[in-house]
PDB file of C-alpha atoms in Angstrom:
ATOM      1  CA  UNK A 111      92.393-157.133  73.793  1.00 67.00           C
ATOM      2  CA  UNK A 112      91.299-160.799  72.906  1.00 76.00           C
ATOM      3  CA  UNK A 113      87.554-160.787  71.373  1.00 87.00           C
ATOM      4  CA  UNK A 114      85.086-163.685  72.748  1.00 91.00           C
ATOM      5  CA  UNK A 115      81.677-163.689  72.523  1.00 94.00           C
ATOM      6  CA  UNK A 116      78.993-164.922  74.176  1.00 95.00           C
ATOM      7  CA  UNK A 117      75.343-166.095  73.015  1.00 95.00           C
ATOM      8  CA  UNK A 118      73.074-165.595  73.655  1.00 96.00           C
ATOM      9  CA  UNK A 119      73.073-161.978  75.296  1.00 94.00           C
ATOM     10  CA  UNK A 120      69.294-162.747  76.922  1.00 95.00           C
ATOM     11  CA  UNK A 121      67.258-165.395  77.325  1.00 96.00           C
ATOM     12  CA  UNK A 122      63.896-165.594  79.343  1.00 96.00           C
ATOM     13  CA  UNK A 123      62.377-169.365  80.060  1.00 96.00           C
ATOM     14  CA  UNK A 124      60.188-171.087  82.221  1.00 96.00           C
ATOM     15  CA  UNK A 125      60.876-172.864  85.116  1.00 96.00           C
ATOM     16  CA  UNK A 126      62.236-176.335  84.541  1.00 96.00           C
ATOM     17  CA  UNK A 127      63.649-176.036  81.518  1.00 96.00           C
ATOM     18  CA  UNK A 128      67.225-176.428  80.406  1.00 97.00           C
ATOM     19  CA  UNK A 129      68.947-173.017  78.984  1.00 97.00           C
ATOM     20  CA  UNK A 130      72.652-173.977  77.021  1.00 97.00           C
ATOM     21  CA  UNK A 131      74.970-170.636  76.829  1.00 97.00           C
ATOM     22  CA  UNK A 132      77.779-170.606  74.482  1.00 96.00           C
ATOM     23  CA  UNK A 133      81.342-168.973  75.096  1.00 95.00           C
ATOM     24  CA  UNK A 134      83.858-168.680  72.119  1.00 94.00           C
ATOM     25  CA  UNK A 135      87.394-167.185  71.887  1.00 90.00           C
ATOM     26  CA  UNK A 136      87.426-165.271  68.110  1.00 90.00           C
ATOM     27  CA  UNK A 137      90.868-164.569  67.505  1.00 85.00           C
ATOM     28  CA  UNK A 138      92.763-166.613  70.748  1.00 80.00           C
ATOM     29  CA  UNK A 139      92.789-170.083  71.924  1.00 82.00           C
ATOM     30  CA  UNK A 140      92.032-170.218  75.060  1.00 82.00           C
ATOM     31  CA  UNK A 141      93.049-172.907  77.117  1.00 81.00           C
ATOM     32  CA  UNK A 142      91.002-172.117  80.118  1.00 86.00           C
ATOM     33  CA  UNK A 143      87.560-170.692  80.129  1.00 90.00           C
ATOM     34  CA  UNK A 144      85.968-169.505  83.257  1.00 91.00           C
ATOM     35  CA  UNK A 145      82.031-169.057  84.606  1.00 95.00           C
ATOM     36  CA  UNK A 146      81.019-166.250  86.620  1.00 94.00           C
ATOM     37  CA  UNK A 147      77.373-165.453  87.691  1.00 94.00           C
ATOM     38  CA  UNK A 148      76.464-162.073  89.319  1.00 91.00           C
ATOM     39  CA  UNK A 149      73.724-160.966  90.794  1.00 88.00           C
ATOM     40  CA  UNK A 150      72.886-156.800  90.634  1.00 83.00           C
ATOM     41  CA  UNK A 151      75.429-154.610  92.267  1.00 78.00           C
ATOM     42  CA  UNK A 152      77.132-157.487  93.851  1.00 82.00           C
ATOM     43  CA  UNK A 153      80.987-158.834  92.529  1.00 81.00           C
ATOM     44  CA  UNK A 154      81.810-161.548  90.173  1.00 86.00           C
ATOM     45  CA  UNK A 155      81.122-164.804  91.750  1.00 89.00           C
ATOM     46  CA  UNK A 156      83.015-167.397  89.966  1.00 89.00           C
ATOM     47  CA  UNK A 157      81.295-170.855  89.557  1.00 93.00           C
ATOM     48  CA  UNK A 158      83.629-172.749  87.810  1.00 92.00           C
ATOM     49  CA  UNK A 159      86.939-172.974  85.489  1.00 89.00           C
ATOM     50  CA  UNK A 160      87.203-175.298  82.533  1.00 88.00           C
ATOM     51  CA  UNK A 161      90.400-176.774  80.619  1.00 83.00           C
ATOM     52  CA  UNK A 162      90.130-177.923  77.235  1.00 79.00           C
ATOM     53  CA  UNK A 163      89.893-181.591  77.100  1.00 78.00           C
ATOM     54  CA  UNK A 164      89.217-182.328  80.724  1.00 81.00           C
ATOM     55  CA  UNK A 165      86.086-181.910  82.928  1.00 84.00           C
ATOM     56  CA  UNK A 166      85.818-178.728  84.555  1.00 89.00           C
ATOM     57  CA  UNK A 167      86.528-177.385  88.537  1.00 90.00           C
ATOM     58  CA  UNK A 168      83.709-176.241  90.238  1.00 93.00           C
ATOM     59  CA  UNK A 169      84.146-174.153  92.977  1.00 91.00           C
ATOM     60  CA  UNK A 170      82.779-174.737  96.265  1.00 91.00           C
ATOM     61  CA  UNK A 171      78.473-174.823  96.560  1.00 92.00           C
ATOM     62  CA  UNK A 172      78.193-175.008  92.964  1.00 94.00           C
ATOM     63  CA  UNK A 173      76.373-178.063  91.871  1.00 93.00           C
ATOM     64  CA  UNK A 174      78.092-179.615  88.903  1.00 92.00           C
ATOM     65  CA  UNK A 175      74.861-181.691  88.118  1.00 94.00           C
ATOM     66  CA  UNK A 176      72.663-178.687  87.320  1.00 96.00           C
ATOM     67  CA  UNK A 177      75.415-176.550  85.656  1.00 96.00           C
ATOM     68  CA  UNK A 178      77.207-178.531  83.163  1.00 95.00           C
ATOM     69  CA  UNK A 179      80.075-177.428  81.372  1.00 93.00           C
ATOM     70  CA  UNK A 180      81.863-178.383  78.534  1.00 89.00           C
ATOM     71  CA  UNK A 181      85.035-177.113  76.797  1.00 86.00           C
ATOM     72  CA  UNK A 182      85.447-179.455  73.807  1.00 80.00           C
ATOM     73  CA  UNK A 183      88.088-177.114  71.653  1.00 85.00           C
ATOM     74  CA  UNK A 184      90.085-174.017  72.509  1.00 84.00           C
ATOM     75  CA  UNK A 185      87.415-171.674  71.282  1.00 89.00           C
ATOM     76  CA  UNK A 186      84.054-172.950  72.804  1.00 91.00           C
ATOM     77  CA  UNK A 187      82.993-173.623  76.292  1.00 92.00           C
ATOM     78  CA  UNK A 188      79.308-174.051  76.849  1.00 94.00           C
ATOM     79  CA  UNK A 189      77.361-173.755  80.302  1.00 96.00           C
ATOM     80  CA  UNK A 190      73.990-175.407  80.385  1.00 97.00           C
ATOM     81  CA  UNK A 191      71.870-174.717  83.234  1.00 97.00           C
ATOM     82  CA  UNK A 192      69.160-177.652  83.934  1.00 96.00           C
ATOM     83  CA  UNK A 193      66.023-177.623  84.882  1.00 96.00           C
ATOM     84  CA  UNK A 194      66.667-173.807  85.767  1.00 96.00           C
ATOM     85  CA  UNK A 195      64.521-171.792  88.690  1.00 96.00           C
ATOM     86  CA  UNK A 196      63.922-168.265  89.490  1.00 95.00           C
ATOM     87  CA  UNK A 197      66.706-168.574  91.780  1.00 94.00           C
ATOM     88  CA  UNK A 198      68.469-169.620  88.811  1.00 95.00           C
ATOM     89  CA  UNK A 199      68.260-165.643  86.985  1.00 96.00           C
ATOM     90  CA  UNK A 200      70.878-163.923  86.795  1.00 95.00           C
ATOM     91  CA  UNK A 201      73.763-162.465  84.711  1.00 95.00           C
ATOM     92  CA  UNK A 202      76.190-165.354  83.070  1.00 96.00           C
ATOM     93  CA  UNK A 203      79.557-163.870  82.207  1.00 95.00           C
ATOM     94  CA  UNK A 204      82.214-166.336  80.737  1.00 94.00           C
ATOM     95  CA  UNK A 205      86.000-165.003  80.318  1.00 91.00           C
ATOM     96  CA  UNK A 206      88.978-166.724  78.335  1.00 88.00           C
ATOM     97  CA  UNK A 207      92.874-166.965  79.193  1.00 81.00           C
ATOM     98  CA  UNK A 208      95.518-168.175  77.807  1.00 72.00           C
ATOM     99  CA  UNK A 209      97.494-170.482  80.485  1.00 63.00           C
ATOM    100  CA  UNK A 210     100.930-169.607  78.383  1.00 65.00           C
ATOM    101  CA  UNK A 211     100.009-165.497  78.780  1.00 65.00           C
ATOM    102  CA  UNK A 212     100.316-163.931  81.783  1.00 67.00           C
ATOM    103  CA  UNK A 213      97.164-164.502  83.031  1.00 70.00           C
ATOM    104  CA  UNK A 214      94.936-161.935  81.561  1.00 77.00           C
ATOM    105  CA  UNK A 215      91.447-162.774  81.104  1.00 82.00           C
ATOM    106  CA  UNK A 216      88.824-161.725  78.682  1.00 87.00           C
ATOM    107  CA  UNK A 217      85.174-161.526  79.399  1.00 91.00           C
ATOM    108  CA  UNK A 218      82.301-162.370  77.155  1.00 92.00           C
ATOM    109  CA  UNK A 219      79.531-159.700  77.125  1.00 92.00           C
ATOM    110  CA  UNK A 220      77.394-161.765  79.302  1.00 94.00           C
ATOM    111  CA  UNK A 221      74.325-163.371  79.188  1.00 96.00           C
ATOM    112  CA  UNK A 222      71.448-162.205  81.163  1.00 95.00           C
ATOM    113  CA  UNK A 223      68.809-165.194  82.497  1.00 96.00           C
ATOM    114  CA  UNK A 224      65.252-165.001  83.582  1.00 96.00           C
ATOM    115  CA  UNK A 225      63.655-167.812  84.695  1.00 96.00           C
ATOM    116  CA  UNK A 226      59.643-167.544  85.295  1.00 95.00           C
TER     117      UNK A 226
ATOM    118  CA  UNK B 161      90.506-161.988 105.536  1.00 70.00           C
ATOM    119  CA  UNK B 162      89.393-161.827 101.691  1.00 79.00           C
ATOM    120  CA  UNK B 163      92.188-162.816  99.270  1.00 87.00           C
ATOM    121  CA  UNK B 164      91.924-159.388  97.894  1.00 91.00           C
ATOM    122  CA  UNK B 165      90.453-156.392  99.193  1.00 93.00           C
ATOM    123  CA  UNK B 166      88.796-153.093  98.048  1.00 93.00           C
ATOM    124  CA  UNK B 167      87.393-150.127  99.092  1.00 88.00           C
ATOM    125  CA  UNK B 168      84.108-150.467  97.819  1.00 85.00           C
ATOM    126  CA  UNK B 169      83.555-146.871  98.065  1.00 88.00           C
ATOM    127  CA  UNK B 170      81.752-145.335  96.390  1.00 93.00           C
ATOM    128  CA  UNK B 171      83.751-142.755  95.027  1.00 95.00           C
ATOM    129  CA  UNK B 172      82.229-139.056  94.248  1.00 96.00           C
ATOM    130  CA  UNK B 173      84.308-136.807  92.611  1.00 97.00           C
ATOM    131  CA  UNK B 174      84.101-134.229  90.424  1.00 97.00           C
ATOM    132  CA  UNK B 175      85.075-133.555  86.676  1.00 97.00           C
ATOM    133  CA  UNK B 176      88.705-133.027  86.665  1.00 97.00           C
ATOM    134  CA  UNK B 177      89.779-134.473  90.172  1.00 97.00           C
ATOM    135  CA  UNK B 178      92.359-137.545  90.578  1.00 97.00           C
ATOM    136  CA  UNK B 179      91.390-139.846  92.219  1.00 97.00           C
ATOM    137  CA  UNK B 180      93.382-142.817  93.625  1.00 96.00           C
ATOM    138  CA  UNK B 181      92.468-146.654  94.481  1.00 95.00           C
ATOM    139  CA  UNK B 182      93.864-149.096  96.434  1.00 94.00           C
ATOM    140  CA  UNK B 183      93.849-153.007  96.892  1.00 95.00           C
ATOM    141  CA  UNK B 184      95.453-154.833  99.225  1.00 95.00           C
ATOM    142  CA  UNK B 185      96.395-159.027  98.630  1.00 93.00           C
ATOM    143  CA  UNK B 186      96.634-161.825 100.849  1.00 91.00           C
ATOM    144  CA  UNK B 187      98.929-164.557  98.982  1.00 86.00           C
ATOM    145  CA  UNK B 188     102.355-163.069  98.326  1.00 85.00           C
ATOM    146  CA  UNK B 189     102.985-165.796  95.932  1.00 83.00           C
ATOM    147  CA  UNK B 190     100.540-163.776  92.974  1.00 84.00           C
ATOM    148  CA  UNK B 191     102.168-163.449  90.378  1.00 81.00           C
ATOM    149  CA  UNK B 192      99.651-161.116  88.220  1.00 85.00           C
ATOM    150  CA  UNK B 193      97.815-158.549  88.739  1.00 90.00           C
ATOM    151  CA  UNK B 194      95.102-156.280  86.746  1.00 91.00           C
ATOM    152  CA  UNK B 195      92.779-153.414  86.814  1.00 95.00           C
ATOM    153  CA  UNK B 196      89.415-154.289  84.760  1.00 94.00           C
ATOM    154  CA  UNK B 197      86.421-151.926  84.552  1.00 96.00           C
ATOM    155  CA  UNK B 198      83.073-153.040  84.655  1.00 94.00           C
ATOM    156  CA  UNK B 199      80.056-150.095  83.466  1.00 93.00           C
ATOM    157  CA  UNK B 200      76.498-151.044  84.902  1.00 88.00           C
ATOM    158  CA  UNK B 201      74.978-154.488  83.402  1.00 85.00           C
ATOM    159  CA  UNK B 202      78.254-155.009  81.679  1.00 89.00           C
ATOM    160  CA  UNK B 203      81.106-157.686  81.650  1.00 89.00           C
ATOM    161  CA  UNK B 204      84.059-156.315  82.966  1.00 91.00           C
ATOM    162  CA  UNK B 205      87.058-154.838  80.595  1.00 91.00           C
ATOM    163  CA  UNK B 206      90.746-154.849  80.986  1.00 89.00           C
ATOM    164  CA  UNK B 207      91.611-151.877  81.555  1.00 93.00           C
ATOM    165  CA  UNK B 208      95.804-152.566  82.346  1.00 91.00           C
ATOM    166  CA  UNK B 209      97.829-154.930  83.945  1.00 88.00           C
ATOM    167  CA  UNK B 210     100.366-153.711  86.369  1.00 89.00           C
ATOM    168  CA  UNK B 211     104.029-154.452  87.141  1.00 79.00           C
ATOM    169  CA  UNK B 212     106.059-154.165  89.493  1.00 80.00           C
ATOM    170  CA  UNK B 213     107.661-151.207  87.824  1.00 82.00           C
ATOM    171  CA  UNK B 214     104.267-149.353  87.522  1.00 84.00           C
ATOM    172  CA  UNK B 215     102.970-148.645  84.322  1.00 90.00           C
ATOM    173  CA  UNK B 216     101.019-145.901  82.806  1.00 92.00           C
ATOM    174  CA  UNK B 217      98.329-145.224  80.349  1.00 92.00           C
ATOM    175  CA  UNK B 218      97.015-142.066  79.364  1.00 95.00           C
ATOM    176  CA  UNK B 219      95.502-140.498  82.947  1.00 97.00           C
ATOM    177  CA  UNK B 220      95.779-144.182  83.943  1.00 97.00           C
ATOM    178  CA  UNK B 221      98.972-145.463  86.209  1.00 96.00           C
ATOM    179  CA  UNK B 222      98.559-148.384  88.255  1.00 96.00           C
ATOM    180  CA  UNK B 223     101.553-149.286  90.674  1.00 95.00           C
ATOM    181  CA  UNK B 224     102.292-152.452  92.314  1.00 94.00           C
ATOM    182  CA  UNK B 225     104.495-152.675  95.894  1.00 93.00           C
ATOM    183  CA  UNK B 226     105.357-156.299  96.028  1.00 91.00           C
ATOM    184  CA  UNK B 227     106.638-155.859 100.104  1.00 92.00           C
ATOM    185  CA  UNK B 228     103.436-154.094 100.994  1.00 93.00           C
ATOM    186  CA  UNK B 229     101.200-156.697  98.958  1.00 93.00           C
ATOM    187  CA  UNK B 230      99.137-153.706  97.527  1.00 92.00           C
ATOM    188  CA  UNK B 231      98.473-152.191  94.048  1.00 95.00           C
ATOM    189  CA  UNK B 232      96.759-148.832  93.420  1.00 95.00           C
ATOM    190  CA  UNK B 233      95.014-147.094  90.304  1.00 96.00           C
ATOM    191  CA  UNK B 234      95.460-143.209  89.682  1.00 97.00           C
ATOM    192  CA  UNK B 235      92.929-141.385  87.877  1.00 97.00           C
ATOM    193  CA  UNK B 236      93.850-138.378  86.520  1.00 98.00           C
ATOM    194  CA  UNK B 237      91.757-135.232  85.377  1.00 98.00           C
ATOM    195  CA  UNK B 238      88.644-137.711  85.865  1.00 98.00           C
ATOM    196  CA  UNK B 239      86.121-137.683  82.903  1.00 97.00           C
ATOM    197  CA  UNK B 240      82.597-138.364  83.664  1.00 97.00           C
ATOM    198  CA  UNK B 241      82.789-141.719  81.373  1.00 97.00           C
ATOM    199  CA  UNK B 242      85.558-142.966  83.945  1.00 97.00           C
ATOM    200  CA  UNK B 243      82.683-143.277  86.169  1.00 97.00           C
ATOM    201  CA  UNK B 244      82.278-147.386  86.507  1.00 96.00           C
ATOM    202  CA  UNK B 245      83.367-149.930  89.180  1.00 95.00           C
ATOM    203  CA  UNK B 246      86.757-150.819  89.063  1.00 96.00           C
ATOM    204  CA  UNK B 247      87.843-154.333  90.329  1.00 94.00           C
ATOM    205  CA  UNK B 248      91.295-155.357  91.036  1.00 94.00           C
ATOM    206  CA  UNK B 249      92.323-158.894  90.165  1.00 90.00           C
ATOM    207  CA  UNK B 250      95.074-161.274  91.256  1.00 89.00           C
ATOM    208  CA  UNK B 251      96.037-164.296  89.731  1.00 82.00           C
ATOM    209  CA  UNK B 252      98.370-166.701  91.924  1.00 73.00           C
ATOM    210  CA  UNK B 253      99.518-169.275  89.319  1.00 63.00           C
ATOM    211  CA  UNK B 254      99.975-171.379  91.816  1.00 53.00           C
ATOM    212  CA  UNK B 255      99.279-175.026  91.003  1.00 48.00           C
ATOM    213  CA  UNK B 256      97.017-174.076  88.484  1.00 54.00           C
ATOM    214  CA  UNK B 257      94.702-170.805  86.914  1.00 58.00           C
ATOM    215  CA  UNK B 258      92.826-169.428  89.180  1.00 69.00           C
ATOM    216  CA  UNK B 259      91.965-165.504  89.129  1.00 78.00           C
ATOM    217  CA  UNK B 260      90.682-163.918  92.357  1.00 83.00           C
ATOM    218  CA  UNK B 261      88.605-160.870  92.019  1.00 86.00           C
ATOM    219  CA  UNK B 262      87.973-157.665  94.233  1.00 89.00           C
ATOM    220  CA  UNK B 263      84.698-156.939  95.412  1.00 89.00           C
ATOM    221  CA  UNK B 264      85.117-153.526  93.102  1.00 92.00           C
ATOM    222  CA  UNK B 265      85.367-150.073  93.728  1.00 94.00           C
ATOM    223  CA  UNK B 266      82.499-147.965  92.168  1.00 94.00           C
ATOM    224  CA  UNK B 267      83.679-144.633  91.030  1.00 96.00           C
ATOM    225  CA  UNK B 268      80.953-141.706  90.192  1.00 96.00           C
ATOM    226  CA  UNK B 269      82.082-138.919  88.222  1.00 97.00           C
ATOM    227  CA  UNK B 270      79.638-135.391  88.051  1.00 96.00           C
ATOM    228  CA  UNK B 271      80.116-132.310  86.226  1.00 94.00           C
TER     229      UNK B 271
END
């Protein structure tokens, strides 16, 4: 399958501070990129899904203001949680597709946040 | 009711068994569907997609009945790395991109 990475794989901060994850496609372009968040031994949750080029969809209860997306190319999407809170940890997966496929995704290996 | 629905299990089996999953879908206009597998503290992993005329890899076969609005995963002569949650995913492409995901079904394999 399609390679896309994901950085960084862990990142601890204190509360109130802004944390910027970075999703890239390696060897596809992806023309949508999606954000999940999941919290331990519960499902994907997915927060929002991102086009290249246009401003992204957030689903329902996610605030758009305090997690900011942006997918400037086909290979990089980045998710930049502000002024993040302990409610705020948790595991940040990103996954790529290719809109012209048929409809398989690929997931990044995640990136896990703690928030003091 | 959820747009798609798993067991959640879990699943105990041992070494050797089969073992079979379900998952049942609410819009008959899907269009795709998948089996990933996702280990512990792990993104999840494609494991196959599955058409309509079933498909098979290795021990895996995954089977899709259209009419029924179900798909299913078979396991065969389980290993103890199969053990993992397995979600089943449906994508719609209806107006758009938009992937639902099972809840997952976690599967533990013991010698």
């Amino acid at each position: 399958g399609a390679v896309v990475s994901q950085h960084p794989s862990r990142v601890i901060c204190k509360s109130g501070t802004s944390v910027k994850i970075e999703c890239r496609s390696l060897d596809f372009q992806a023309t949508t990129m999606f954000w999940y968040r999941q919290f331990p031994k519960k499902s994907l949750m997915l927060m929002a899904t991102s086009n290249e080029g246009s401003k992204a969809t957030y689903e329902q209860g996610v605030e758009k203001d305090k997690f900011l997306i942006n997918h400037a190319s086909l290979t990089l999407s980045t998710l930049t949680v502000t002024s993040a809170h302990p409610e705020d940890s948790s595991f940040y997966i990103c996954s790529a597709g290719d809109l012209r496929g048929i409809g398989e995704q690929f997931f990044g290996p995640g990136t896990r946040l703690t928030v003091l | 009711r959820k747009e798609v629905e798993q067991d959640p299990g879990p699943f105990n089996v041992p070494e050797g068994a089969t073992v079979a999953f379900n998952c049942t879908y609410s819009n008959s206009a899907s269009q795709s569907f998948f089996w990933y597998r996702q280990d512990c503290r792990k993104e999840p992993k494609l494991l196959m997609s599955v058409y309509s005329s079933g498909n098979e890899d290795g021990r895996f076969t995954a089977q899709l009945n259209r009419a029924s609005q179900y798909i299913s995963l078979l396991i065969r002569d389980s290993k103890l790395s199969d053990s993992a949650t397995y979600l089943c995913v449906v994508n719609p492409r209806t107006g758009g991109f938009k992937t639902i995901f099972g809840a997952g079904t976690r599967l533990f394999v013991k010698a």
